[in-house]
Coordinates of C-alpha atoms and ligand atoms in Angstrom, one line a residue:
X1073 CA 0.0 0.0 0.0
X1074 CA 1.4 3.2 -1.0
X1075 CA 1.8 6.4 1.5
X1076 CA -0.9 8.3 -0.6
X1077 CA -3.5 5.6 0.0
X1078 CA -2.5 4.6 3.4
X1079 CA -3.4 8.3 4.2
X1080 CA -6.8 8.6 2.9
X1081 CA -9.6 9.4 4.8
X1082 CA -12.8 7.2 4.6
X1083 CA -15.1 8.8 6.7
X1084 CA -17.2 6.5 8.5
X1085 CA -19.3 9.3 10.0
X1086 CA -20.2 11.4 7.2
X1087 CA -23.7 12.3 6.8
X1088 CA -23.7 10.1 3.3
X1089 CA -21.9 7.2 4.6
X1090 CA -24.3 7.4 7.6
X1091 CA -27.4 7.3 5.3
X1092 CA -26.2 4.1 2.9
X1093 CA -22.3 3.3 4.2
X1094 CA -22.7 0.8 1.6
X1095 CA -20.3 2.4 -1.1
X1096 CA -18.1 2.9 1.5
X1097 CA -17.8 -0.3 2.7
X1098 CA -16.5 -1.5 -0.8
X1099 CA -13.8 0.8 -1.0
X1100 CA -12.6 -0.2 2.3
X1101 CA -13.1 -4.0 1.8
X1102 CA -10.6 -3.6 -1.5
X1103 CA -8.1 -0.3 -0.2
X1104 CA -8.0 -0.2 3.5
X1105 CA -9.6 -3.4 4.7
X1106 CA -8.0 -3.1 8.4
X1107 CA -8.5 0.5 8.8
X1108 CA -7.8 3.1 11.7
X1109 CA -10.2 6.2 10.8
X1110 CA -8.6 8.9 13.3
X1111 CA -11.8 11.1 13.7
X1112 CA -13.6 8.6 14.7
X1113 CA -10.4 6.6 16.8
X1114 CA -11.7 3.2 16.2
X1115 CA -10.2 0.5 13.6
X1116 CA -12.9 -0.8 11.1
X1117 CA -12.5 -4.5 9.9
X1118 CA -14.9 -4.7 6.7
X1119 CA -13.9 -7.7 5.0
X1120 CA -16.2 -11.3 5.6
X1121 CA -12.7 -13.3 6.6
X1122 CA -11.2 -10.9 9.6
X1123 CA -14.6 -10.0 10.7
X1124 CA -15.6 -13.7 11.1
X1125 CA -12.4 -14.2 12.9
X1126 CA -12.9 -11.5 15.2
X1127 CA -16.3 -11.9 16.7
X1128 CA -15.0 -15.3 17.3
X1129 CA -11.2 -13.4 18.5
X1130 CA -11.1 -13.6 22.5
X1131 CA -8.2 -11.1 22.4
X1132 CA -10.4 -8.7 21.5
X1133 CA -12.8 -7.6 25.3
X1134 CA -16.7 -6.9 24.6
X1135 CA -15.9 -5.1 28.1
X1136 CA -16.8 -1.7 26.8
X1137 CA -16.8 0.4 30.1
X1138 CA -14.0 2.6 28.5
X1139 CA -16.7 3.4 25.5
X1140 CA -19.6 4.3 28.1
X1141 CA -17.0 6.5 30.1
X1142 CA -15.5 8.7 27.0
X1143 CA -19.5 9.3 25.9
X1144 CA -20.5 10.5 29.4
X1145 CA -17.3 12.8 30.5
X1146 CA -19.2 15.7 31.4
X1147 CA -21.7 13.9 33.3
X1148 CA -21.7 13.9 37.4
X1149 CA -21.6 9.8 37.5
X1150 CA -23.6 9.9 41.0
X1151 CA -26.7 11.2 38.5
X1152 CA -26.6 8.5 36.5
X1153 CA -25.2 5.9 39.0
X1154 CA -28.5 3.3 38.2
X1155 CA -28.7 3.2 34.6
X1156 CA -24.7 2.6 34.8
X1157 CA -25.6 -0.3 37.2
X1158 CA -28.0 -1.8 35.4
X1159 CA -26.2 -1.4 32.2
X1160 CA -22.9 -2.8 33.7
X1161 CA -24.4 -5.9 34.2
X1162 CA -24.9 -7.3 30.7
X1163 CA -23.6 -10.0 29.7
X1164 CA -23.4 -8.5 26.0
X1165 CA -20.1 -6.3 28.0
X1166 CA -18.4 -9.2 29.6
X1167 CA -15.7 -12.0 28.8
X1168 CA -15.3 -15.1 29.9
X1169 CA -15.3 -16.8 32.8
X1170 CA -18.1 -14.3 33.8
X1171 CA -19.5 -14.4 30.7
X1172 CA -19.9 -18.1 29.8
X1173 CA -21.2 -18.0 33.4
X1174 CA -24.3 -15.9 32.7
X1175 CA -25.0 -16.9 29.2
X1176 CA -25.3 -20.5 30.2
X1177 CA -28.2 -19.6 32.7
X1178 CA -29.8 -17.6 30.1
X1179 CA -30.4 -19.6 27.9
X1180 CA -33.0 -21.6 30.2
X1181 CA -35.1 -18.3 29.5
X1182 CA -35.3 -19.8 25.6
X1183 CA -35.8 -23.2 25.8
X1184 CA -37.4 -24.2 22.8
X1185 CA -40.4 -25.2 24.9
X1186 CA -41.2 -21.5 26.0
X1187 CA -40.1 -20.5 22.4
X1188 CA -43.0 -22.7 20.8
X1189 CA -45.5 -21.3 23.4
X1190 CA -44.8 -17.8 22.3
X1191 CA -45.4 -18.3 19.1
X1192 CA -49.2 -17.4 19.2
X1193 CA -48.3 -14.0 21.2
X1194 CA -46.2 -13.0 18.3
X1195 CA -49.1 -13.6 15.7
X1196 CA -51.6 -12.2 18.3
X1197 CA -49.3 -8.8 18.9
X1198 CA -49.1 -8.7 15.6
X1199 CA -52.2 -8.9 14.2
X1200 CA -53.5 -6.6 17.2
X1201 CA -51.3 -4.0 15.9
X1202 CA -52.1 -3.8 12.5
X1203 CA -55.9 -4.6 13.3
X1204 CA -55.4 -0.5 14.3
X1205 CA -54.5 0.9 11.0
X1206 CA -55.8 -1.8 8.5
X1207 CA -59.0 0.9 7.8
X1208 CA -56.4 3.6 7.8
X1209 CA -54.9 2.6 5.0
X1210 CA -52.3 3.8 5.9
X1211 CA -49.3 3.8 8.9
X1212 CA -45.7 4.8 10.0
X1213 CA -44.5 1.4 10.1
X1214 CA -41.8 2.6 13.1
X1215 CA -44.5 4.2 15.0
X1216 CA -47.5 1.7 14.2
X1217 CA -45.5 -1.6 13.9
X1218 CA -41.8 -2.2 14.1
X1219 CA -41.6 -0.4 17.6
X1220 CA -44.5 -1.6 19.6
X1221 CA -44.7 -5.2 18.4
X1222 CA -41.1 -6.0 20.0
X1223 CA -41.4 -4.5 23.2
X1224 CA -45.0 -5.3 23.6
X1225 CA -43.9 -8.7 22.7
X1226 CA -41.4 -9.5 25.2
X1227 CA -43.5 -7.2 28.0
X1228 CA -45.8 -10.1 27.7
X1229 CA -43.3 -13.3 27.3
X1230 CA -42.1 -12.2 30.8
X1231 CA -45.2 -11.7 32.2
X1232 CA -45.9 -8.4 32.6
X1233 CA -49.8 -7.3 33.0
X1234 CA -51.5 -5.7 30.7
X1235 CA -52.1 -2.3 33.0
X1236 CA -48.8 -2.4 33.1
X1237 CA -47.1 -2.8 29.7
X1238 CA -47.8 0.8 28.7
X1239 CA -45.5 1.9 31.4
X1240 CA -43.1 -1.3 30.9
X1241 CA -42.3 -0.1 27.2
X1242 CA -41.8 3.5 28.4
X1243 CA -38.9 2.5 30.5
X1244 CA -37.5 0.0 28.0
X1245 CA -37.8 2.7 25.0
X1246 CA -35.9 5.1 27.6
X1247 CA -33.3 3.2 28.6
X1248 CA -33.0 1.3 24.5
X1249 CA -32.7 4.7 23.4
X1250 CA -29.8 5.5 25.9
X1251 CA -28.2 2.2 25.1
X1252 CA -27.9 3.1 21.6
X1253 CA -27.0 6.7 21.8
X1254 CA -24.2 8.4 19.9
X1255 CA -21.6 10.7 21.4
X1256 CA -23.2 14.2 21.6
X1257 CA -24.8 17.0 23.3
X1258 CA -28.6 15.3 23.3
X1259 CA -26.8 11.8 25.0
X1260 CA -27.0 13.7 28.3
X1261 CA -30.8 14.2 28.4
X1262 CA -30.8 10.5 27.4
X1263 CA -28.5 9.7 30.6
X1264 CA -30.5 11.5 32.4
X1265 CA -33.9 10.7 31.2
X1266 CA -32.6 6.5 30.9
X1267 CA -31.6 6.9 34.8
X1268 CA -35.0 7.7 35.9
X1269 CA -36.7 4.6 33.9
X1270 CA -33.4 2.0 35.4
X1271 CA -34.8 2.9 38.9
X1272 CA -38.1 2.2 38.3
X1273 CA -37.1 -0.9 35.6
X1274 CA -35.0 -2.5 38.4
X1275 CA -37.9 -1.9 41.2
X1276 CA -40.8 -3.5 38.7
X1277 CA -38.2 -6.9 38.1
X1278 CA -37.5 -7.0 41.3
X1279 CA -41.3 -7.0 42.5
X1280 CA -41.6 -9.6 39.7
X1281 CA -38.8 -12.3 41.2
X1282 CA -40.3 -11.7 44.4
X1283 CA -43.8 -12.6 42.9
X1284 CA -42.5 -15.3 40.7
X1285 CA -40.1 -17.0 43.7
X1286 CA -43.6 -17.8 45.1
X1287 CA -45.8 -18.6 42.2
X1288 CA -43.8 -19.6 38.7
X1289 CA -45.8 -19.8 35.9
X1290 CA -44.1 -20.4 31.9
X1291 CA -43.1 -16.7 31.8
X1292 CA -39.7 -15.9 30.8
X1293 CA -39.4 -14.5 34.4
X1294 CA -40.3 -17.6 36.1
X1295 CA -37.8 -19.6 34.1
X1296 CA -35.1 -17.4 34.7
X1297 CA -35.8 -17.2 38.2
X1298 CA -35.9 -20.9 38.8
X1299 CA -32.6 -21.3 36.6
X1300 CA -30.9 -19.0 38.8
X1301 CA -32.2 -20.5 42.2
X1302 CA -31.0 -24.3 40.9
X1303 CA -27.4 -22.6 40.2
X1304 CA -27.3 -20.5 43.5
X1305 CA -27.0 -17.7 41.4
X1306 CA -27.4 -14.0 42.7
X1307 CA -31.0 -13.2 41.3
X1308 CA -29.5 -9.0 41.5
X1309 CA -28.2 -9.7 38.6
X1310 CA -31.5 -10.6 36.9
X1311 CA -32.9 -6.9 36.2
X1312 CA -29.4 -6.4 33.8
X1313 CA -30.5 -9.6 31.7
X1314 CA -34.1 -8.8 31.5
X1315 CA -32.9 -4.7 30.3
X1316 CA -30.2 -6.8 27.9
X1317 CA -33.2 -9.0 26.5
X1318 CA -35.4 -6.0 26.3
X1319 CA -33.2 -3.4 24.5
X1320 CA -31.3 -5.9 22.3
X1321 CA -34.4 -7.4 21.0
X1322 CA -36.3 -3.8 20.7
X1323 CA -34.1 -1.5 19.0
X1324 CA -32.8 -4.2 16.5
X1325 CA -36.5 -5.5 15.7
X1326 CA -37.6 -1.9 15.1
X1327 CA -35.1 -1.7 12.4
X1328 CA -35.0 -4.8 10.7
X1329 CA -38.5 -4.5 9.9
X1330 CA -38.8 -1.0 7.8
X1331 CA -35.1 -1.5 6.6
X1332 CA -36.8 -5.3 5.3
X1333 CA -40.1 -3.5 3.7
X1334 CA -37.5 -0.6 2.7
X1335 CA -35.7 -3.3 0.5
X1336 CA -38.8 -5.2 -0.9
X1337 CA -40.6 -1.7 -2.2
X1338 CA -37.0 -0.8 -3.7
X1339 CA -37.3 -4.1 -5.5
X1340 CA -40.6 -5.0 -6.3
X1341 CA -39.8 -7.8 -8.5
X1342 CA -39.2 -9.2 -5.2
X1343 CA -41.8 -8.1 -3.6
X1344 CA -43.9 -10.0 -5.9
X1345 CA -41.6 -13.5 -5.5
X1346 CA -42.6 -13.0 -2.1
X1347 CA -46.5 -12.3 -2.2
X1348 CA -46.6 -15.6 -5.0
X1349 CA -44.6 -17.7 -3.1
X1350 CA -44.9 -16.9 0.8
X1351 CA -42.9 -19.8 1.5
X1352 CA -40.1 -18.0 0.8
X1353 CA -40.5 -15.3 3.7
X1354 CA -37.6 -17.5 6.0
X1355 CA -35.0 -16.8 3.3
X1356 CA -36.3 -13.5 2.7
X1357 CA -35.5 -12.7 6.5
X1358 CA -32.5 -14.0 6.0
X1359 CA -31.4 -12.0 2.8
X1360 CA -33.1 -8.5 4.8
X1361 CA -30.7 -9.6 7.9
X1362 CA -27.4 -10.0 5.2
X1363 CA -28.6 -7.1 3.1
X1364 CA -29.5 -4.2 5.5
X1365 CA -28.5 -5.6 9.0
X1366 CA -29.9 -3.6 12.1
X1367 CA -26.7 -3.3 13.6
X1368 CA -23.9 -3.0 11.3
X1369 CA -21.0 -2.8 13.7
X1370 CA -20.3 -4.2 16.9
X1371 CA -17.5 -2.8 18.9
X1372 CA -14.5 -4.7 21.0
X1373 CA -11.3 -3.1 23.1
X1374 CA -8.1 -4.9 22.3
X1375 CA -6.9 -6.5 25.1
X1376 CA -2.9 -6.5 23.4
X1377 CA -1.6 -6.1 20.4
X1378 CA -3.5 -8.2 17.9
X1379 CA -2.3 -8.7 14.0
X1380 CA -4.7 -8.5 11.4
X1381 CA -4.6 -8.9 7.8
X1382 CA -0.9 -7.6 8.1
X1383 CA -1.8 -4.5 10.5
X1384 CA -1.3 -4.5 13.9
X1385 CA -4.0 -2.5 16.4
X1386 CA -2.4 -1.9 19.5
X1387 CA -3.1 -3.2 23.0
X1388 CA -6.4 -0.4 24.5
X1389 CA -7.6 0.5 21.0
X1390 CA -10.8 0.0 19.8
X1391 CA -12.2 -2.2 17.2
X1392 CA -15.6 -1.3 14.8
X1393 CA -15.9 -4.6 13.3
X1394 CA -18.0 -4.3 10.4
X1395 CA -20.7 -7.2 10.3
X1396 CA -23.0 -5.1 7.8
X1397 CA -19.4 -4.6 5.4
X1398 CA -18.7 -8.4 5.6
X1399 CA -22.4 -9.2 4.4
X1400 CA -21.9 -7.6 1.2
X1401 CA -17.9 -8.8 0.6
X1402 CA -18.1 -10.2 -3.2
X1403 CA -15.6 -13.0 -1.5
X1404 CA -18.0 -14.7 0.2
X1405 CA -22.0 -13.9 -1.5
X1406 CA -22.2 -13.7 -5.1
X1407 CA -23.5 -10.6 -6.0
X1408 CA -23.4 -9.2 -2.6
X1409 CA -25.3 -6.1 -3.9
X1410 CA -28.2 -7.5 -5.1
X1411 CA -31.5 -8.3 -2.8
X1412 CA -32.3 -11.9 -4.0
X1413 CA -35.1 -13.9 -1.3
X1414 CA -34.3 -16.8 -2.8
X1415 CA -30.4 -16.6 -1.5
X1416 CA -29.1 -19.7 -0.1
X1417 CA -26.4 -20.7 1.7
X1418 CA -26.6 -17.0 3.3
X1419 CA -24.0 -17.5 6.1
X1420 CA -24.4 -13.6 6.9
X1421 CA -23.2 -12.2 10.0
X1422 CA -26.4 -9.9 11.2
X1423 CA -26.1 -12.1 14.4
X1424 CA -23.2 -12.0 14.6
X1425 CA -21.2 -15.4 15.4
X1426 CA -18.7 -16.5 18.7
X1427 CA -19.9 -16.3 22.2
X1428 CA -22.3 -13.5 21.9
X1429 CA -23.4 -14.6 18.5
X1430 CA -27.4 -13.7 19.1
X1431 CA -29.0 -15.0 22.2
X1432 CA -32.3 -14.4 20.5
X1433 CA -32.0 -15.5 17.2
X1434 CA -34.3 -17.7 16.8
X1435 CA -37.2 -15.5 18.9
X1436 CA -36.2 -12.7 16.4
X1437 CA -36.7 -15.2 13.2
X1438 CA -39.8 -16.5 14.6
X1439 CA -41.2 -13.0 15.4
X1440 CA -39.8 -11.4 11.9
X1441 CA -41.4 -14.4 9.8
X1442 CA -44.7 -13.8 11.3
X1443 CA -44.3 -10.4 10.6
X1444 CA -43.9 -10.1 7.1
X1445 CA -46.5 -13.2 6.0
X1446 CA -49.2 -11.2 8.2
X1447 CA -48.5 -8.1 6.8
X1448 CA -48.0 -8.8 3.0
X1449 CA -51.2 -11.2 3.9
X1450 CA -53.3 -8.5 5.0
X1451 CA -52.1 -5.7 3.2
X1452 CA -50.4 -6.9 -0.5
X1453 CA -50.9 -3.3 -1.8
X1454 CA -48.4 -2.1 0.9
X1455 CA -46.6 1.0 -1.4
X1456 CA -44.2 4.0 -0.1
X1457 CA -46.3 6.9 0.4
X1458 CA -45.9 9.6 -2.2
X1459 CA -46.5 12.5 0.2
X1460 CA -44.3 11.2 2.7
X1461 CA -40.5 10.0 2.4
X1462 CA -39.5 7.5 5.0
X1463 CA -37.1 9.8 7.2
X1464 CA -33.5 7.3 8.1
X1465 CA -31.7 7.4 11.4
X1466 CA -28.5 9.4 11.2
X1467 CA -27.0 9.3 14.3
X1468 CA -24.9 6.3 14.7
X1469 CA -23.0 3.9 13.0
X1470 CA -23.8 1.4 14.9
X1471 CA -27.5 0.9 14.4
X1472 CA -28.7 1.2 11.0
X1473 CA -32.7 2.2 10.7
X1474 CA -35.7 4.3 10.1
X1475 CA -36.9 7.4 12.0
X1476 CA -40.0 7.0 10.2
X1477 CA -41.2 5.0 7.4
X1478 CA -44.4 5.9 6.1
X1479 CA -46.2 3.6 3.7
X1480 CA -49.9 3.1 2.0
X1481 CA -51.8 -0.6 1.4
Ligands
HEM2949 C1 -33.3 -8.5 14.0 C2 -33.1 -8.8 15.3 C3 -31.8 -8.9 16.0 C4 -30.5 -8.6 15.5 C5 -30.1 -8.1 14.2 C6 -29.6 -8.9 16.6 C7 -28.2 -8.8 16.6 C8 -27.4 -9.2 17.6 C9 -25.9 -9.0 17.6 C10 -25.2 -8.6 16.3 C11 -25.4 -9.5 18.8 C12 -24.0 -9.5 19.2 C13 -23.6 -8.3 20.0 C14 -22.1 -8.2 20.4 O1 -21.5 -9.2 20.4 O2 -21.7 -7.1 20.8 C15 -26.6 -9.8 19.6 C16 -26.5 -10.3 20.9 C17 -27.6 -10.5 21.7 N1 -28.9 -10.5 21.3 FE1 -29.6 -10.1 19.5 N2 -30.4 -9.4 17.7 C18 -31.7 -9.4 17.3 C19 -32.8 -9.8 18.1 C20 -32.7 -10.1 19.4 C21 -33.8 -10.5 20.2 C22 -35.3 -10.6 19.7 C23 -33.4 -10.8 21.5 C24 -34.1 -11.2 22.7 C25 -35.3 -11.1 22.9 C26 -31.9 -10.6 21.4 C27 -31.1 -10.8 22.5 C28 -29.7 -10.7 22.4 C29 -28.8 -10.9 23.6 C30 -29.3 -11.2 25.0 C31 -27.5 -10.8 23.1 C32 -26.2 -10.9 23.9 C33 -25.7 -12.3 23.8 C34 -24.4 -12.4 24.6 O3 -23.7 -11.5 25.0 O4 -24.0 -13.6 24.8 N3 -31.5 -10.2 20.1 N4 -27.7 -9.6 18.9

């Protein structure tokens, strides 16, 4: 690589690359595929080979207290002290032995039991949901769909009331929102704001384990709660999981599904595959997943120096690995640009892969499935809206979505 190139600048955070980093990606994967972008002080893998290796790379931590810390330096930490509690406790942040540890006990929270049961809440939320715009003809699939059906979903897999799930999906949207906050002036009314809704998140679980200690039933909570007791596990460190479970499966959900409809109306040869066959909606998750994956970039803290492709990141620095880059790499998908549902052998990596690879995969395929056969079922005109442009997300690379998506049917 010559000095010229070496210095380029490939900026990761420009308003275009924010919008459709796609282009982007490309030149990176073939000019700078291990690449430090000073502004931004992160290294960016893009290419399918070292991103695979590095989700699965233990030198690299998932511990991103460091990350958390630089966003909040103005903040007093005694006025956020319980969001920063809660959020310190997910397993998403932790290595092993902790975190093999806590991911083991999860998992009795989705045994494929439970996941079987939920199965008719999914279609039931669903349907509810669009049962309240069908005569509309019209709806903001964000507002009316992608970002109640996840959170009302999992409110009611663990249990929660229905009084209560209004208030329940408050604090989760609070604290999701927070969670998946940029650097920036507004992230300290999020802090702030996300604070609040952690005390009265971690009061509400609490009450829960209390309840469910002395009456289980097949919630989510129950089975947690009973995993935890049969391990002698300390249930304080239940109200992190649940907040994990409920922002990782809420703010990805509520972009998969517009940046999925987003890529069907853009192709409506597709579209129409899909309506004529609606067999084919589990692949066509799968190519919306590879194609325009909710969260394009995870980020790790190298723990020492680590070599890569020839480069070497240095012990302390942070890593943007670039899951949404290696799903379009032309090494590894044929035609990595084009939106085909009938893809196979789509090993994409919008779940990612390793120890943290997805904890709710399957839920997520199950719920996304039922999605898109109900809605293309009972609305096959769905269109985009000519007096109203979908508005995208802008302020993060590392979650990929729609503000607003507005559409007719
Ligand atoms: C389209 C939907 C989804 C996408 C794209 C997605 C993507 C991901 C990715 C990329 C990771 C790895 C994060 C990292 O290593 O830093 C992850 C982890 C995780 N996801 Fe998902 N996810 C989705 C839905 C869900 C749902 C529905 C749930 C639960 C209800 C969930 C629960 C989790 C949990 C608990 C982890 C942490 C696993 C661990 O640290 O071992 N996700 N997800």
């Amino acid at each position: 690589m010559t000095l010229a190139s070496e210095k380029r600048v490939y900026n990761l955070l420009s308003r275009e690359a924010l919008l459709n980093p796609y282009p982007l990606y490309e030149k990176l994967r073939t000019e700078a595929p291990v690449y430090y972008f000073e502004e931004g002080g992160f290294w960016f893998l893009s290419r399918y080979q070292d991103v695979e290796a590095a989700v699965c790379d233990l030198r690299l931590s998932s511990d991103k207290r460091a990350l958390y810390a630089s966003k909040l330096l103005n903040l007093d930490k005694d006025a956020i002290k319980n969001i920063m509690k809660l959020l310190g406790g997910m397993m998403v942040d932790k290595d092993p032995p902790e975190h093999t540890r806590m991911r083991k006990v999860s998992l009795s929270g989705f045994t494929t039991r439970a996941l079987e049961g939920w199965r008719e809440i999914i279609h039931e939320t669903t349907n509810s949901l669009l049962d309240k715009v069908q005569a509309r003809g019209c709806m903001d699939v964000v507002q009316d769909l992608s970002l109640p059906l996840p959170s009302l979903m999992i409110a009611k897999i663990m249990g929660v009331p229905e009084h209560q799930r209004a208030e329940f999906q408050q604090w989760a949207i609070d604290i999701a929102t927070f969670w998946g906050a940029p650097n920036g002036e507004e992230v300290v009314e999020l802090a702030l704001r996300a604070d609040k809704s952690a005390v009265l998140f971690t009061e509400y679980i609490n009450h829960m384990i209390e309840e469910r200690k002395r009456n289980k039933t097949d919630d989510m909570i129950s089975l947690l709660v009973t995993a935890y007791e049969e391990n002698g596990f300390n249930l304080d460190e239940l109200p992190s999981l649940c907040i994990l479970i409920l922002c990782a499966g809420l703010v990805t959900t509520a972009d998969l599904i517009p940046n999925g409809i987003n890529a069907l109306l853009t192709n409506p040869e597709q579209l129409d595959k899909l309506k004529s066959s609606p067999q084919l909606v589990g692949y066509a998750v799968e190519e919306m997943m590879r194609f325009d994956p909710p969260v394009p970039i995870i980020f790790r803290i190298a723990k020492e120096d680590v070599t890569i492709s020839g480069k070497t990141i240095p012990q302390g620095h942070i890593v943007a690995i670039g899951l949404g880059a290696a799903n379009r790499d032309p090494q590894k998908f044929d035609s990595p640009d084009v939106f085909d549902i009938t893809r196979t052998n789509n090993e994409h990596l919008g779940f990612s892969k390793g120890i943290h690879f997805c904890l709710g995969a399957v839920l997520a395929r199950m719920e996304l499935t039922i999605c898109f056969e109900t809605l293309l079922r009972r609305m096959p005109n769905i269109s985009f809206d000519a007096n109203n442009q979908p508005i995208s997300k802008r302020q993060t690379i590392a979650f990929k979505g729609f503000k607003s998506f507005p559409v007719k049917f």
